[in-house]
Each structure stands twice: as structure tokens, then as C-alpha cells.
CSV table of C-alpha atoms in Angstrom, one decimal:
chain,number,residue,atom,x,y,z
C,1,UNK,CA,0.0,0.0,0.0
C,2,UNK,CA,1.5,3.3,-0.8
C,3,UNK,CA,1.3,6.0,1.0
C,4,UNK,CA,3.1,8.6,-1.1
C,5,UNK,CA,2.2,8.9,-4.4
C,6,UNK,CA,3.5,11.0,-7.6
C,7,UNK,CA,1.8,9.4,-10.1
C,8,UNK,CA,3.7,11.6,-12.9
C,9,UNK,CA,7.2,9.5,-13.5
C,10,UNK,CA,8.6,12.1,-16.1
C,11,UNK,CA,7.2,15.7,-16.8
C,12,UNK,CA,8.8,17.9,-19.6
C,13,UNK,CA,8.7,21.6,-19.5
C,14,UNK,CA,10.9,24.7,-21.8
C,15,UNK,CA,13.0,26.9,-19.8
C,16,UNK,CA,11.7,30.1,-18.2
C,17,UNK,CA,7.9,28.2,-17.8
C,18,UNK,CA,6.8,26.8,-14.7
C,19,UNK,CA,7.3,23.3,-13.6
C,20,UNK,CA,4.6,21.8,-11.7
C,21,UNK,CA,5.2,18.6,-9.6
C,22,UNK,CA,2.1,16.9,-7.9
C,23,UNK,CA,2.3,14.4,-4.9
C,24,UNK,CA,-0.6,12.9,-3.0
C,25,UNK,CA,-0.4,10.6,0.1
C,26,UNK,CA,-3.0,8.6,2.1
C,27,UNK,CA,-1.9,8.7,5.8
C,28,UNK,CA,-3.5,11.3,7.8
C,29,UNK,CA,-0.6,11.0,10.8
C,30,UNK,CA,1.7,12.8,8.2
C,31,UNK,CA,3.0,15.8,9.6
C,32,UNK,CA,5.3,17.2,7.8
C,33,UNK,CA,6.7,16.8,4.0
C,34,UNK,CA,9.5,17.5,2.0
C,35,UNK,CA,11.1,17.6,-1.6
C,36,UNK,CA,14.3,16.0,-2.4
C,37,UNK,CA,16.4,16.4,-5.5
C,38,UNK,CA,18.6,13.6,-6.8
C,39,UNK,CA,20.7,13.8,-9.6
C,40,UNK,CA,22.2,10.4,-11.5
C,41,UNK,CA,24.7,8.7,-8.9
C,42,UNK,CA,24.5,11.3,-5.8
C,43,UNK,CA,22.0,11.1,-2.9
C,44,UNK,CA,18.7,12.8,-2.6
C,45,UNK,CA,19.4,16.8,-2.0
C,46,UNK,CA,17.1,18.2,0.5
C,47,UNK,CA,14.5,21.2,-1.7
C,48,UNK,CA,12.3,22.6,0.6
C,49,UNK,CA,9.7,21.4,3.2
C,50,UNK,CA,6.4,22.6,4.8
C,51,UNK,CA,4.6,21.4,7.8
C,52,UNK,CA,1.3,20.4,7.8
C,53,UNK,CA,-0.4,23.8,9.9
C,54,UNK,CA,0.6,25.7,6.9
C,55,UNK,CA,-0.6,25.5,3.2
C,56,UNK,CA,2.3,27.6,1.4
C,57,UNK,CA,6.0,28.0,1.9
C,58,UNK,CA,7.9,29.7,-0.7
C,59,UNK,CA,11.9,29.8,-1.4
C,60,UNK,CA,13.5,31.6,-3.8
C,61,UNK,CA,12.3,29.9,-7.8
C,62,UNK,CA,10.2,26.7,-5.4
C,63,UNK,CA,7.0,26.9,-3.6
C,64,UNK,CA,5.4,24.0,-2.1
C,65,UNK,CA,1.2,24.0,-2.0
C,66,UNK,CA,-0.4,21.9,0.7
C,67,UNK,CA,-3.8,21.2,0.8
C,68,UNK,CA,-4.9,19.0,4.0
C,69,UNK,CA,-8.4,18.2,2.8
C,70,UNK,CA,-7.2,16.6,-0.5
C,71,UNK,CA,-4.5,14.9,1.2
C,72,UNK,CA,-2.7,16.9,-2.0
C,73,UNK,CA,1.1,18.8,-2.6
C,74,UNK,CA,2.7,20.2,-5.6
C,75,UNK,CA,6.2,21.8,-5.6
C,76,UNK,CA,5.9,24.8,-8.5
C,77,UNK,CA,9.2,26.0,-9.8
C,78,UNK,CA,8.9,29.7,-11.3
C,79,UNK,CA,10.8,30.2,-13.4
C,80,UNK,CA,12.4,26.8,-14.7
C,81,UNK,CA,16.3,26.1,-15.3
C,82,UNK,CA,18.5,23.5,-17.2
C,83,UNK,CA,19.9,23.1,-13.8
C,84,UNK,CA,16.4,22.3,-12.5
C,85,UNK,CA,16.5,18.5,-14.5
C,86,UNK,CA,16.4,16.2,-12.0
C,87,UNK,CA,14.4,13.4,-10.5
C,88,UNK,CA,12.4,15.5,-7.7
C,89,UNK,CA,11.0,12.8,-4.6
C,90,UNK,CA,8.2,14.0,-2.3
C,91,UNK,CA,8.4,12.7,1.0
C,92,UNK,CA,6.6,12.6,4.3
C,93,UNK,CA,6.8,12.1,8.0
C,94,UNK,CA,4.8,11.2,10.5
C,95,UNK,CA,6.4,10.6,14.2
C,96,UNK,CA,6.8,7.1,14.9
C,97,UNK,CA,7.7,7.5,18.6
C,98,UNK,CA,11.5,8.8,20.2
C,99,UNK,CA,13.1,11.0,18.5
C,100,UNK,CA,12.2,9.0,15.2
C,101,UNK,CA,11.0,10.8,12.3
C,102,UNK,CA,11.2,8.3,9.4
C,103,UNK,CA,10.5,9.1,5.5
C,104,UNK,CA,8.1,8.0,3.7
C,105,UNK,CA,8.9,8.9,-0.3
C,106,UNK,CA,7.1,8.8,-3.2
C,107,UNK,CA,8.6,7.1,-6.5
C,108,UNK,CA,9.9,10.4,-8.4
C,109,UNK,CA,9.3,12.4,-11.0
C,110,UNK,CA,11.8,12.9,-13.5
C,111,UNK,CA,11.5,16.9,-14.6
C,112,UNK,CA,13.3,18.0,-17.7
C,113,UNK,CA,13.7,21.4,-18.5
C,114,UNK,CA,14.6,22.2,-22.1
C,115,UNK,CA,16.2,25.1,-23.4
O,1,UNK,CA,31.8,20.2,6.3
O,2,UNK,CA,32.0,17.1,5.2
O,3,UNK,CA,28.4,15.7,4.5
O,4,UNK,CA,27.5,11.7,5.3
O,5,UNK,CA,29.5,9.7,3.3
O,6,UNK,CA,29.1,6.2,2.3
O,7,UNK,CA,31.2,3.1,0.8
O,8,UNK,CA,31.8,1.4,-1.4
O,9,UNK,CA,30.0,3.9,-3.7
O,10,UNK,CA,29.1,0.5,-6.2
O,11,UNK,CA,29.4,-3.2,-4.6
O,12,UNK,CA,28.8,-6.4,-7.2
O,13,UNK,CA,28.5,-9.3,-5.6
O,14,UNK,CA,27.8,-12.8,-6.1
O,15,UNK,CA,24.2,-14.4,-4.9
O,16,UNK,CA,25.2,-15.8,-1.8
O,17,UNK,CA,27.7,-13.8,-0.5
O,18,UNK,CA,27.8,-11.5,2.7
O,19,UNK,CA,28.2,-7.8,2.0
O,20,UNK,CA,28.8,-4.8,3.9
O,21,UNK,CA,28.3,-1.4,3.5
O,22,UNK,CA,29.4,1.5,5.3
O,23,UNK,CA,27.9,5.1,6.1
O,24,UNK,CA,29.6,7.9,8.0
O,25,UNK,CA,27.6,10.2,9.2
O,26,UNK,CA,27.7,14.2,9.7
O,27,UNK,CA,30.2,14.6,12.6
O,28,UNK,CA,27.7,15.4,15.7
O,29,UNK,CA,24.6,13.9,13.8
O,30,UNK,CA,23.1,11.5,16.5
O,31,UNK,CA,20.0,10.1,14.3
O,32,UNK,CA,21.0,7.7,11.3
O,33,UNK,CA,18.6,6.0,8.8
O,34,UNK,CA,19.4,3.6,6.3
O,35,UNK,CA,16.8,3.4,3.4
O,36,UNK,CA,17.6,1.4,0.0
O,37,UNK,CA,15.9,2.5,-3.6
O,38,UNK,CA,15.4,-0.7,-6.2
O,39,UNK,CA,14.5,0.3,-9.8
O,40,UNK,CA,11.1,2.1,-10.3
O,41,UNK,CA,10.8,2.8,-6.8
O,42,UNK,CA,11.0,5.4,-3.7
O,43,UNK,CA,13.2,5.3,-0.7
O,44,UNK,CA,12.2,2.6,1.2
O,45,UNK,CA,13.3,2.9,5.0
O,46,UNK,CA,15.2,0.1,6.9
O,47,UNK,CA,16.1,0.9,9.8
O,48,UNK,CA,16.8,4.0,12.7
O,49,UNK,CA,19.4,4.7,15.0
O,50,UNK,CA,19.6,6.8,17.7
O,51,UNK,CA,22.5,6.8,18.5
O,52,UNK,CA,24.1,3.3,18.9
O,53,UNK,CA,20.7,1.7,19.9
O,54,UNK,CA,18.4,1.0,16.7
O,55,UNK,CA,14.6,1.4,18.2
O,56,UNK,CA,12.8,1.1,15.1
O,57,UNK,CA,14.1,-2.1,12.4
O,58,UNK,CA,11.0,-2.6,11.1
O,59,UNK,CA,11.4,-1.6,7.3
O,60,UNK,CA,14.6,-5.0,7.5
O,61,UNK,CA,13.0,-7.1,4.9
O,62,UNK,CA,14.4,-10.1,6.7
O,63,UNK,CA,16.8,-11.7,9.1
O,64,UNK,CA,19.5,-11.7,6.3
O,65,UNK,CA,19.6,-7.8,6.7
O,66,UNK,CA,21.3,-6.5,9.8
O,67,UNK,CA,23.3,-3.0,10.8
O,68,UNK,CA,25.1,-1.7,13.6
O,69,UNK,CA,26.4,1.5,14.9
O,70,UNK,CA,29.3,1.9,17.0
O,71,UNK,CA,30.6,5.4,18.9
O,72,UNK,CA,27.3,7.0,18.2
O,73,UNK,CA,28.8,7.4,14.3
O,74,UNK,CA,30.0,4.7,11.4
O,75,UNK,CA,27.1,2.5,10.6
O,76,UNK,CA,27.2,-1.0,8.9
O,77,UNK,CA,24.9,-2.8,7.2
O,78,UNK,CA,25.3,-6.1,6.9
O,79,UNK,CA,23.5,-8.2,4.3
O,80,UNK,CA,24.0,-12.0,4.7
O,81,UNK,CA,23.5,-14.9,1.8
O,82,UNK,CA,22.9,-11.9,-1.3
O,83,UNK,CA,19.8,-12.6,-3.0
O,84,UNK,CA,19.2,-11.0,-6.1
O,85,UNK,CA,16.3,-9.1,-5.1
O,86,UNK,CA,19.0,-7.3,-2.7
O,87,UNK,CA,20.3,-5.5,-5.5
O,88,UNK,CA,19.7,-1.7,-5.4
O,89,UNK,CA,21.2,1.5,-4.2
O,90,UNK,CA,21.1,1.6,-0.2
O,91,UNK,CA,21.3,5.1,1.2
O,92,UNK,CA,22.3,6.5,4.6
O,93,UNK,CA,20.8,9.6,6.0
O,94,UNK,CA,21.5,11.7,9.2
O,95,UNK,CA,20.3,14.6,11.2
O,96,UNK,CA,20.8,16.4,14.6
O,97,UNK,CA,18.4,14.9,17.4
O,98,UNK,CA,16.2,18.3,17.8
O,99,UNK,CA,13.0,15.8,18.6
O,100,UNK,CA,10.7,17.8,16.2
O,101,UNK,CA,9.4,16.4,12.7
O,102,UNK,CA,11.3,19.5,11.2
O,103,UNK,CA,14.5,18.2,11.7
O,104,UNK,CA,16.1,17.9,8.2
O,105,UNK,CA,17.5,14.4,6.8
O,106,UNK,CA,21.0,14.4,5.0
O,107,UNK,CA,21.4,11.9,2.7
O,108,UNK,CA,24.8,10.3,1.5
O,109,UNK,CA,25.6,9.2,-2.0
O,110,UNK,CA,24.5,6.0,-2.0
O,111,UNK,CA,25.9,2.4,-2.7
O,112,UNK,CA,25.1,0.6,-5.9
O,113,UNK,CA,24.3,-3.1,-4.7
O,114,UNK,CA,24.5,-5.0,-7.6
O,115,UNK,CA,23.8,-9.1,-7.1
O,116,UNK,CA,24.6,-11.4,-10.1
């Protein structure tokens, strides 16, 4: 059963548009979710995160949406790079007792961003 | 600063054989995670550490898997009798022990498990 889904594997966009990057997940004990970058043969790069008491958090090009009632968040990037091409994983965490705040990820999407 | 670092970077192996794989954590990082990624798929978490104690092995998909953490830093995770479902790229992940959900997870470069 998955919990985190992206159900986009690749999405294509031209430079300068905006890149759009949908996740939805199931578990209502989520608290708190995050994007991750990965680029071929390096480990996921943390993006930006948002905690589930707030609907928008913005960061420079990224903004991350979250919408409790549709169990729904997207990551928009404004305006889109080359540099941008990556696979993009949406995570999310729910506390699982201690200090234990385990992932839960999505598949990816892979974005490309032409010029 | 050095981020968490992990090796060997690729392993190939033969089904069968033990394997081990190493992480090293940022320097003052007391929380560790190992997760693995198989093709077509998420992160899929194994196993926490806080610490040298591991509370929560519940994501181990079986008693062939095991890790250890010793000094409250280097992690090993030992996979016994390689199957070739083992293959995959096993990641290491670490982060300060603040105890809130906003605590950020650094993730090392991976190791490329590849069972023939």
C-alpha cells in the first residue's frame, strides 16, 4: 500500500515556464513533507519542506502548496532552469515515537527542462 | 563540512555472499537511517538509529539484513547470503536529534548493490 504517491514519473517543460510537480499521500498521521532532489549517482538533496499547519511555503524559484483536505502537494518552480533537471521525490513524515522521524517517499518524478 | 558519506560507492556481488556497507555520518549527527531504492521505486526505509541503539528495524526485509552503529557514528549494514532481489542502491541519511518532525534528513551518495 502506498502511502506517497506521484503518479507523474517524467514531466517535460521549456525553460523560463513553470514546472509543476504533484504528490498525493494517504496517511492522515503525516505531519510534515519534504522535496528531495537527486541527480544520476548522488543522494537525494534536501529542496524545501512545509509542515502540515501551513498551506504555502515559498523559497526563492520553489513553492510548495499543501492542501490538508485533498491529502494533495505540488512543488511549482517559477521560473524553470537547465539546472532544475532532475528526479524530484516528495516525501513525508509522521512521528513514529522517540526521536524518530522516518520518511516515507514517493517514486519520483523525473522533470526536464529544455532550453 | 564534510556531508555523510558512504562506501563502497558500487558493490557487485555474487548471490550468496555476505556484503557490507558502510555510512559515515555528519560529525555530531546523532540520528541515522538507512533506506535502499530498487529500480522504479521510492526510498524505502530500513532501519533507525539513535544513537548506537536501533529502536525502530521494522522496514529489514528479513533476518539476512542486519546493521550496527558503534561510537554514536560509522554505521554498517550487513547483508548475509545476497539474494538477487538485494540489488539496489542503499542510502544512509542523518540529522541532529532536535526531537521535532522539522528536523532535516541528509542523505549520502548512495551504494550501488549489484547481485549477479
Amino acid at each position: 500500500d502506498q502511502q506517497v504517491k506521484q503518479n507523474s514519473p517524467s514531466l517535460s517543460v521549456q525553460e523560463g515556464r513553470i514546472s509543476i510537480l504533484n504528490c498525493d499521500y494517504t496517511n492522515s498521521m503525516f505531519d510534515y513533507f519534504l522535496w528531495y532532489k537527486k541527480y544520476p549517482a548522488e543522494g537525494p538533496t534536501f529542496l524545501i519542506s512545509i509542515s502540515s499547519i501551513k498551506d504555502k511555503n515559498e523559497d526563492g524559484r520553489f513553492t510548495v502548496f499543501l492542501n490538508k483536505s485533498a491529502k494533495h502537494l505540488s512543488l511549482h518552480i517559477v521560473p524553470s532552469q537547465p539546472g532544475d533537471s532532475a528526479v524530484y521525490f516528495c516525501a513525508a513524515s509522521a512521528y513514529s515515537g522517540g526521536s524518530n522521524y522516518k520518511l516515507t517517499f514517493g517514486k519520483g518524478t523525473l522533470l526536464t527542462v529544455n532550453p | 563540512g564534510a556531508g555523510v558519506s558512504q562506501s563502497p560507492s558500487n558493490k557487485v556481488t555474487e548471490k550468496g555472499k555476505d556484503v557490507e556497507l558502510r555510512c559515515d555520518p555528519i560529525s555530531g549527527h546523532t540520528a541515522l537511517y538507512w533506506y535502499r531504492q530498487s529500480l522504479g521505486q521510492g526510498l524505502e526505509f530500513l532501519i533507525y538509529f539513535q544513537g548506537n541503539s536501533a529502536p525502530d528495524k521494522s522496514g529489514l526485509p528479513s533476518d539476512r539484513f542486519s546493521a550496527e552503529r558503534t561510537g554514536g557514528s560509522v554505521s554498517t549494514l550487513t547483508i548475509q547470503r545476497t539474494q538477487q532481489e538485494d540489488s539496489a542502491v542503499y542510502l544512509c541519511a542523518s540529522r541532529t536529534r532536535q526531537g521535532a518532525s522539522t528536523d532535516t534528513q541528509y542523505f549520502g551518495p548512495g551504494t550501488r548493490l549489484t547481485v549477479l
